[in-house]
Amino acid sequence: ILDKPYISTVGGNARDYKTFMAAMAELPDIAAIAVMRPSNLVGLDVPDNVKVLVNIPKDDALSVIKHSVLTVLPLTGSEIPCGHVTIVVAMYLGVPCVVTNSSGVSDYVSDTETGMLCEQSSVDKMKQAIIHLQADGALATKLTENAEVFVRENCSEENYVFHFNGFIKRTCSDGK
């Protein structure tokens, strides 16, 4: 989509694109692609270094993540239970993540282990995380490798079936 390396942000629910766009405005030499819904654009100031794609097919959104150097998941709050699919997809695709620190994602992202966390609504912290992750190839590799292990061990179809079967057994058990 772009002829140079870029970062990505994808999704529609509970996204803090205001903070992301403000951070990107302060990073004019870094290109980004933002995939969102039309409603996410309302009142948003989009800097020149961000290309916005709206309502694109799922496979195209996945391709945006896959070909980015990192992806950012900006969430609107510290208790937001959204963004899990985006995080897991990025992990499966081998793309390191910068994520708003939220209890809703704490099962997936451990700071500097499986992703980088940044403070909610902080343009400066998001900008610092983007710069740090882009500049530190060893950290990006570490996050990608750890995330790959995490998704393989915790987010596989087999894992979901195993846990769901355990849930059914516990729920349907007559106490014996």
Coordinates of N, CA and C in Angstrom, one line a residue:
I1 N 0.8 -1.2 0.0 CA 0.0 0.0 0.0 C 0.9 1.3 0.0
L2 N 1.9 1.3 0.8 CA 2.9 2.3 0.8 C 4.2 1.8 0.2
D3 N 5.0 2.7 -0.4 CA 6.2 2.2 -0.9 C 7.4 2.3 0.0
K4 N 7.1 2.5 1.3 CA 8.1 2.6 2.3 C 7.6 1.9 3.6
P5 N 8.5 1.6 4.5 CA 8.0 1.0 5.8 C 7.0 1.9 6.5
Y6 N 6.0 1.2 7.1 CA 5.0 2.0 7.8 C 4.6 1.2 9.1
I7 N 3.9 1.9 10.0 CA 3.3 1.3 11.1 C 1.8 1.3 10.8
S8 N 1.1 0.4 11.6 CA -0.4 0.3 11.3 C -1.1 0.4 12.6
T9 N -2.4 0.7 12.4 CA -3.4 0.7 13.5 C -4.7 0.2 12.9
V10 N -5.4 -0.7 13.5 CA -6.5 -1.3 12.9 C -7.6 -1.6 13.9
G11 N -8.9 -1.3 13.5 CA -10.0 -1.6 14.4 C -11.0 -0.5 14.5
G12 N -12.1 -0.8 15.2 CA -13.1 0.2 15.3 C -13.6 0.4 16.7
N13 N -13.6 -0.6 17.5 CA -14.2 -0.5 18.9 C -13.3 0.1 19.9
A14 N -13.8 1.1 20.6 CA -13.1 1.8 21.7 C -11.6 2.2 21.4
R15 N -11.4 2.6 20.2 CA -10.1 3.1 19.8 C -9.9 4.5 20.0
D16 N -8.7 4.9 20.5 CA -8.3 6.2 20.8 C -7.5 6.8 19.7
Y17 N -8.1 7.0 18.5 CA -7.4 7.5 17.4 C -7.0 8.9 17.5
K18 N -7.6 9.7 18.4 CA -7.2 11.0 18.7 C -5.8 11.1 19.2
T19 N -5.5 10.2 20.2 CA -4.1 10.1 20.7 C -3.2 9.6 19.7
F20 N -3.6 8.6 18.9 CA -2.7 8.0 17.9 C -2.3 9.1 16.9
M21 N -3.3 9.8 16.4 CA -3.1 10.9 15.3 C -2.2 12.0 15.9
A22 N -2.4 12.4 17.1 CA -1.6 13.4 17.7 C -0.1 12.9 17.8
A23 N 0.1 11.7 18.2 CA 1.4 11.1 18.3 C 2.0 11.1 16.9
M24 N 1.3 10.7 15.9 CA 1.8 10.6 14.5 C 2.1 12.0 14.0
A25 N 1.4 13.0 14.4 CA 1.6 14.4 14.0 C 3.0 14.8 14.5
E26 N 3.4 14.3 15.6 CA 4.7 14.6 16.1 C 5.8 13.7 15.6
L27 N 5.5 12.8 14.7 CA 6.4 11.9 14.1 C 6.3 11.9 12.6
P28 N 6.5 13.1 12.0 CA 6.2 13.3 10.6 C 7.1 12.4 9.6
D29 N 8.2 11.9 10.1 CA 9.0 11.0 9.3 C 8.6 9.6 9.3
I30 N 7.6 9.2 10.1 CA 7.1 7.9 10.2 C 5.8 7.8 9.5
A31 N 5.7 6.9 8.5 CA 4.4 6.7 7.8 C 3.5 5.7 8.5
A32 N 2.2 5.9 8.4 CA 1.3 5.0 9.1 C 0.1 4.7 8.2
I33 N -0.5 3.6 8.4 CA -1.8 3.3 7.8 C -2.8 3.0 8.9
A34 N -3.9 3.7 8.9 CA -5.0 3.5 9.9 C -6.2 2.9 9.2
V35 N -6.6 1.7 9.7 CA -7.8 1.1 9.1 C -8.9 1.2 10.2
M36 N -10.0 1.9 9.8 CA -11.1 2.2 10.8 C -12.4 2.3 10.1
R37 N -13.4 2.5 11.0 CA -14.8 2.7 10.5 C -15.0 4.2 10.3
P38 N -16.0 4.6 9.4 CA -16.2 6.0 9.2 C -16.5 6.8 10.5
S39 N -17.2 6.2 11.5 CA -17.5 6.8 12.7 C -16.2 7.2 13.5
N40 N -15.1 6.4 13.3 CA -13.9 6.7 14.0 C -13.2 8.0 13.5
L41 N -13.6 8.4 12.3 CA -13.0 9.6 11.7 C -13.6 10.9 12.2
V42 N -14.8 10.9 12.8 CA -15.5 12.1 13.2 C -14.7 12.9 14.2
G43 N -14.4 14.1 13.8 CA -13.7 15.0 14.6 C -12.2 14.8 14.7
L44 N -11.7 13.9 13.9 CA -10.2 13.5 13.9 C -9.4 14.4 13.0
D45 N -8.3 14.9 13.5 CA -7.3 15.6 12.6 C -6.3 14.5 12.2
V46 N -6.3 14.2 10.9 CA -5.4 13.2 10.4 C -4.1 13.9 9.8
P47 N -2.9 13.6 10.3 CA -1.7 14.2 9.8 C -1.4 13.7 8.4
D48 N -0.5 14.4 7.7 CA -0.2 14.0 6.3 C 0.5 12.6 6.2
N49 N 1.2 12.2 7.3 CA 1.9 11.0 7.3 C 1.1 9.7 7.6
V50 N -0.2 9.9 7.7 CA -1.1 8.8 8.0 C -2.1 8.7 6.9
K51 N -2.2 7.5 6.3 CA -3.2 7.1 5.3 C -4.3 6.4 6.0
V52 N -5.5 6.9 5.8 CA -6.7 6.2 6.4 C -7.4 5.4 5.4
L53 N -7.7 4.2 5.7 CA -8.6 3.3 4.9 C -9.8 3.0 5.7
V54 N -11.0 3.1 5.1 CA -12.2 2.9 5.8 C -13.0 1.7 5.2
N55 N -13.5 0.9 6.2 CA -14.3 -0.3 5.8 C -13.7 -1.1 4.7
I56 N -12.5 -1.5 4.8 CA -11.9 -2.3 3.8 C -12.1 -3.8 4.1
P57 N -12.0 -4.7 3.2 CA -12.3 -6.1 3.4 C -11.3 -6.6 4.5
K58 N -11.7 -7.6 5.2 CA -10.9 -8.2 6.3 C -9.5 -8.6 5.8
D59 N -9.4 -9.3 4.7 CA -8.1 -9.8 4.2 C -7.2 -8.6 3.9
D60 N -7.8 -7.5 3.4 CA -6.9 -6.3 3.2 C -6.4 -5.7 4.5
A61 N -7.3 -5.7 5.5 CA -6.9 -5.2 6.8 C -5.8 -6.1 7.4
L62 N -5.9 -7.4 7.3 CA -4.9 -8.3 7.7 C -3.5 -8.0 7.0
S63 N -3.6 -7.8 5.7 CA -2.4 -7.5 4.9 C -1.8 -6.2 5.4
V64 N -2.6 -5.2 5.8 CA -2.0 -3.9 6.3 C -1.2 -4.2 7.5
I65 N -1.7 -5.1 8.4 CA -1.0 -5.4 9.7 C 0.3 -6.2 9.3
K66 N 0.1 -7.2 8.4 CA 1.2 -8.1 8.1 C 2.4 -7.4 7.5
H67 N 2.2 -6.3 6.7 CA 3.3 -5.6 6.0 C 3.8 -4.4 6.8
S68 N 3.3 -4.2 8.0 CA 3.7 -3.1 8.8 C 4.9 -3.5 9.7
V69 N 5.7 -2.5 10.1 CA 6.8 -2.8 11.0 C 6.4 -3.0 12.4
L70 N 5.3 -2.4 12.8 CA 4.7 -2.6 14.1 C 3.3 -2.1 14.0
T71 N 2.4 -2.6 14.9 CA 1.1 -2.1 15.0 C 0.8 -1.5 16.3
V72 N -0.1 -0.5 16.3 CA -0.5 0.2 17.5 C -1.9 0.0 17.8
L73 N -2.3 -0.4 19.0 CA -3.6 -0.6 19.5 C -3.9 0.5 20.5
P74 N -4.4 1.7 20.1 CA -4.7 2.8 21.0 C -6.2 2.6 21.6
L75 N -6.3 2.4 22.9 CA -7.6 2.2 23.5 C -8.0 3.4 24.3
T76 N -9.4 3.5 24.4 CA -9.9 4.7 25.0 C -9.9 4.7 26.6
G77 N -9.5 3.6 27.1 CA -9.5 3.5 28.6 C -8.7 2.4 29.1
S78 N -8.5 2.4 30.4 CA -7.6 1.4 31.1 C -8.4 0.1 31.5
E79 N -9.7 0.1 31.2 CA -10.5 -1.0 31.5 C -11.2 -1.6 30.3
I80 N -10.7 -1.2 29.1 CA -11.4 -1.5 27.9 C -11.1 -3.0 27.5
P81 N -12.2 -3.8 27.3 CA -12.0 -5.2 26.9 C -12.1 -5.3 25.4
C82 N -11.4 -4.6 24.6 CA -11.4 -4.6 23.1 C -10.0 -4.8 22.6
G83 N -9.9 -5.2 21.3 CA -8.7 -5.2 20.7 C -8.0 -6.6 20.7
H84 N -8.6 -7.6 21.3 CA -8.0 -8.9 21.4 C -7.7 -9.5 20.1
V85 N -8.6 -9.4 19.2 CA -8.4 -10.0 17.9 C -7.3 -9.4 17.1
T86 N -7.2 -8.1 17.2 CA -6.1 -7.3 16.6 C -4.7 -7.7 17.1
I87 N -4.7 -7.8 18.5 CA -3.4 -8.3 19.1 C -3.0 -9.7 18.7
V88 N -3.9 -10.6 18.8 CA -3.6 -12.0 18.4 C -3.3 -12.1 17.0
V89 N -4.0 -11.4 16.1 CA -3.6 -11.4 14.7 C -2.2 -10.9 14.5
A90 N -1.9 -9.8 15.1 CA -0.5 -9.3 14.9 C 0.5 -10.3 15.4
M91 N 0.2 -10.9 16.6 CA 1.2 -11.9 17.1 C 1.3 -13.0 16.2
Y92 N 0.3 -13.5 15.6 CA 0.3 -14.7 14.6 C 1.1 -14.2 13.4
L93 N 1.0 -13.0 13.0 CA 1.6 -12.5 11.8 C 3.1 -12.1 12.0
G94 N 3.5 -12.1 13.3 CA 4.9 -11.7 13.6 C 5.2 -10.2 13.6
V95 N 4.1 -9.4 14.0 CA 4.3 -8.0 14.0 C 4.2 -7.5 15.4
P96 N 5.2 -6.8 15.9 CA 5.2 -6.4 17.3 C 4.1 -5.3 17.5
C97 N 3.7 -5.2 18.8 CA 2.5 -4.4 19.1 C 2.9 -3.3 20.2
V98 N 2.3 -2.1 20.0 CA 2.3 -1.1 21.0 C 0.8 -1.0 21.4
V99 N 0.5 -1.2 22.7 CA -0.9 -1.3 23.1 C -1.1 -0.4 24.4
T100 N -2.3 0.3 24.4 CA -2.6 1.0 25.6 C -2.8 0.1 26.7
N101 N -2.2 0.4 27.9 CA -2.2 -0.4 29.1 C -3.6 -0.5 29.6
S102 N -4.2 -1.7 29.5 CA -5.6 -1.9 29.9 C -5.8 -3.3 30.5
S103 N -6.6 -3.4 31.5 CA -6.8 -4.7 32.1 C -7.5 -5.6 31.1
G104 N -8.1 -5.0 30.1 CA -8.8 -5.9 29.1 C -7.8 -6.6 28.2
V105 N -6.5 -6.2 28.1 CA -5.5 -6.8 27.3 C -4.4 -7.5 28.1
S106 N -4.5 -7.4 29.4 CA -3.4 -7.8 30.3 C -3.1 -9.3 30.2
D107 N -4.1 -10.1 29.7 CA -3.9 -11.6 29.5 C -3.1 -11.8 28.3
Y108 N -2.9 -10.8 27.4 CA -2.2 -11.0 26.1 C -0.9 -10.3 26.1
V109 N -0.9 -9.1 26.6 CA 0.3 -8.3 26.5 C 1.0 -8.1 27.8
S110 N 2.2 -8.5 27.9 CA 3.1 -8.3 29.0 C 4.2 -7.3 28.6
D111 N 4.3 -6.2 29.2 CA 5.2 -5.1 28.8 C 6.6 -5.6 28.6
T112 N 7.1 -5.3 27.4 CA 8.5 -5.6 27.0 C 8.7 -7.1 26.9
E113 N 7.7 -7.9 27.0 CA 7.8 -9.4 26.8 C 7.0 -9.9 25.6
T114 N 5.8 -9.5 25.5 CA 5.0 -9.9 24.3 C 4.4 -8.7 23.6
G115 N 4.7 -7.5 24.1 CA 4.3 -6.3 23.4 C 4.8 -5.1 24.3
M116 N 4.5 -3.9 23.8 CA 4.9 -2.7 24.6 C 3.6 -2.0 25.0
L117 N 3.6 -1.7 26.3 CA 2.4 -1.0 26.8 C 2.7 0.5 26.9
C118 N 1.6 1.3 26.7 CA 1.8 2.7 26.9 C 0.6 3.2 27.7
E119 N 0.8 4.4 28.3 CA -0.2 5.0 29.2 C -1.4 5.4 28.4
Q120 N -2.6 5.3 28.9 CA -3.8 5.7 28.3 C -3.8 7.2 28.0
S121 N -4.3 7.6 26.8 CA -4.4 9.0 26.4 C -3.2 9.8 26.5
S122 N -2.0 9.2 26.5 CA -0.7 9.9 26.6 C -0.1 10.0 25.2
V123 N -0.1 11.1 24.5 CA 0.5 11.3 23.2 C 2.0 11.0 23.4
D124 N 2.6 11.6 24.4 CA 4.1 11.4 24.6 C 4.5 10.0 24.8
K125 N 3.7 9.3 25.7 CA 4.1 7.9 26.0 C 3.9 7.0 24.7
M126 N 2.8 7.3 23.9 CA 2.6 6.5 22.7 C 3.8 6.8 21.7
K127 N 4.1 8.0 21.6 CA 5.1 8.4 20.7 C 6.5 7.8 21.1
Q128 N 6.8 7.8 22.4 CA 8.0 7.2 22.9 C 8.0 5.7 22.6
A129 N 6.9 5.0 22.8 CA 6.9 3.6 22.6 C 7.1 3.3 21.1
I130 N 6.5 4.1 20.2 CA 6.7 3.9 18.8 C 8.1 4.1 18.4
I131 N 8.7 5.2 18.8 CA 10.1 5.4 18.5 C 11.0 4.3 19.1
H132 N 10.8 4.0 20.3 CA 11.7 2.9 21.0 C 11.6 1.6 20.2
L133 N 10.4 1.2 19.9 CA 10.2 -0.1 19.2 C 10.8 -0.1 17.8
Q134 N 10.6 1.0 17.1 CA 11.2 1.1 15.8 C 12.7 1.1 15.8
A135 N 13.3 1.7 16.8 CA 14.8 1.9 16.9 C 15.5 0.7 17.5
D136 N 14.7 -0.2 18.2 CA 15.4 -1.3 18.9 C 15.0 -2.6 18.2
G137 N 15.8 -3.0 17.2 CA 15.5 -4.2 16.5 C 15.5 -5.5 17.4
A138 N 16.4 -5.5 18.4 CA 16.5 -6.6 19.3 C 15.2 -6.7 20.1
L139 N 14.7 -5.6 20.6 CA 13.4 -5.7 21.3 C 12.3 -6.1 20.4
A140 N 12.2 -5.6 19.2 CA 11.2 -6.0 18.3 C 11.2 -7.5 18.0
T141 N 12.4 -8.0 17.8 CA 12.6 -9.5 17.6 C 12.2 -10.3 18.9
K142 N 12.6 -9.8 20.0 CA 12.2 -10.5 21.3 C 10.7 -10.5 21.5
L143 N 10.0 -9.4 21.2 CA 8.6 -9.3 21.4 C 7.9 -10.3 20.4
T144 N 8.4 -10.3 19.1 CA 7.8 -11.1 18.1 C 7.9 -12.6 18.5
E145 N 9.1 -13.0 18.9 CA 9.4 -14.4 19.3 C 8.6 -14.8 20.5
N146 N 8.5 -13.9 21.5 CA 7.7 -14.3 22.7 C 6.2 -14.3 22.4
A147 N 5.8 -13.4 21.5 CA 4.4 -13.4 21.1 C 4.0 -14.7 20.4
E148 N 4.9 -15.1 19.5 CA 4.7 -16.4 18.8 C 4.5 -17.5 19.7
V149 N 5.4 -17.6 20.7 CA 5.2 -18.7 21.7 C 3.9 -18.6 22.4
F150 N 3.6 -17.3 22.8 CA 2.3 -17.1 23.6 C 1.1 -17.5 22.8
V151 N 1.0 -17.1 21.5 CA -0.2 -17.5 20.7 C -0.2 -19.0 20.4
R152 N 0.9 -19.6 20.2 CA 1.0 -21.0 19.9 C 0.5 -21.8 21.2
E153 N 0.9 -21.3 22.4 CA 0.5 -22.1 23.6 C -0.9 -21.7 24.1
N154 N -1.4 -20.5 23.8 CA -2.6 -20.0 24.5 C -3.8 -19.7 23.5
C155 N -3.5 -19.5 22.3 CA -4.5 -19.0 21.4 C -4.8 -19.9 20.2
S156 N -4.4 -21.1 20.3 CA -4.7 -22.1 19.2 C -6.1 -22.6 19.3
E157 N -6.6 -23.1 18.2 CA -7.9 -23.7 18.2 C -8.0 -24.9 19.2
E158 N -6.9 -25.7 19.3 CA -6.8 -26.8 20.2 C -6.9 -26.4 21.6
N159 N -6.3 -25.3 21.9 CA -6.3 -24.7 23.3 C -7.7 -24.3 23.7
Y160 N -8.4 -23.6 22.7 CA -9.8 -23.2 23.0 C -10.7 -24.4 23.2
V161 N -10.5 -25.4 22.4 CA -11.3 -26.6 22.6 C -11.1 -27.3 23.9
F162 N -9.8 -27.4 24.3 CA -9.4 -28.0 25.6 C -10.1 -27.3 26.7
H163 N -10.0 -25.9 26.7 CA -10.6 -25.1 27.8 C -12.1 -25.1 27.8
F164 N -12.7 -25.1 26.6 CA -14.1 -25.2 26.5 C -14.6 -26.5 27.0
N165 N -14.0 -27.6 26.7 CA -14.4 -28.9 27.2 C -14.3 -29.0 28.7
G166 N -13.2 -28.4 29.3 CA -13.1 -28.4 30.7 C -14.3 -27.6 31.3
F167 N -14.6 -26.4 30.7 CA -15.7 -25.6 31.2 C -17.0 -26.4 31.1
I168 N -17.3 -27.1 30.1 CA -18.5 -27.9 29.9 C -18.5 -29.0 31.1
K169 N -17.4 -29.7 31.3 CA -17.4 -30.7 32.3 C -17.6 -30.1 33.7
R170 N -17.1 -29.0 34.0 CA -17.3 -28.3 35.3 C -18.7 -27.9 35.4
T171 N -19.3 -27.3 34.4 CA -20.6 -26.8 34.4 C -21.7 -27.9 34.5
C172 N -21.4 -29.0 33.8 CA -22.4 -30.0 33.7 C -22.3 -31.1 34.7
S173 N -21.2 -31.0 35.5 CA -21.0 -32.0 36.5 C -22.0 -32.0 37.6
D174 N -22.4 -33.2 38.0 CA -23.4 -33.2 39.1 C -22.7 -33.3 40.5
G175 N -21.5 -32.9 40.5 CA -20.7 -32.8 41.8 C -20.0 -34.1 42.1
K176 N -20.1 -35.1 41.3 CA -19.4 -36.3 41.5 C -18.0 -36.4 40.9

